[in-house]
Amino acid sequence: DIPVRPYADTPQQGEILSYTVIAGRDKPDIAVVLAETGAGERFLASSTAAAVTNSMQESSPIGRRINVELQDERKIFRLCAE
């Protein structure tokens, strides 16, 4: 059996477990991450910031810390300094 992980509704920080960057044709690229809080809750978040998507395409962000803000019911993340 696969263990069920609790879901974080309003995370403020987390660590990236998995990610993808979707290339936009006529729109900005978008990065989507599966992340986990320090309490073990998981959540999805996204970013269209060019600095974030470029960094994630240059090197893997797995294990990297992120800050999260809720904007229009969406979880938007920023990479923390390494």
PDB file of C-alpha atoms in Angstrom, residues 1-2 27 38 54 58 62:
ATOM      1  CA  ASP A   1       0.000   0.000   0.000  1.00  0.00           C
ATOM      2  CA  ILE A   2       1.086   3.539  -0.745  1.00  0.00           C
ATOM      3  CA  LYS A  27       2.982  32.852 -22.892  1.00  0.00           C
ATOM      4  CA  GLY A  38       8.431  20.599   7.477  1.00  0.00           C
ATOM      5  CA  ASN A  54      15.304  29.747 -15.993  1.00  0.00           C
ATOM      6  CA  GLU A  58      19.623  25.189 -15.721  1.00  0.00           C
ATOM      7  CA  ILE A  62      15.038  18.900  -6.072  1.00  0.00           C
TER       8      ILE A  62
END
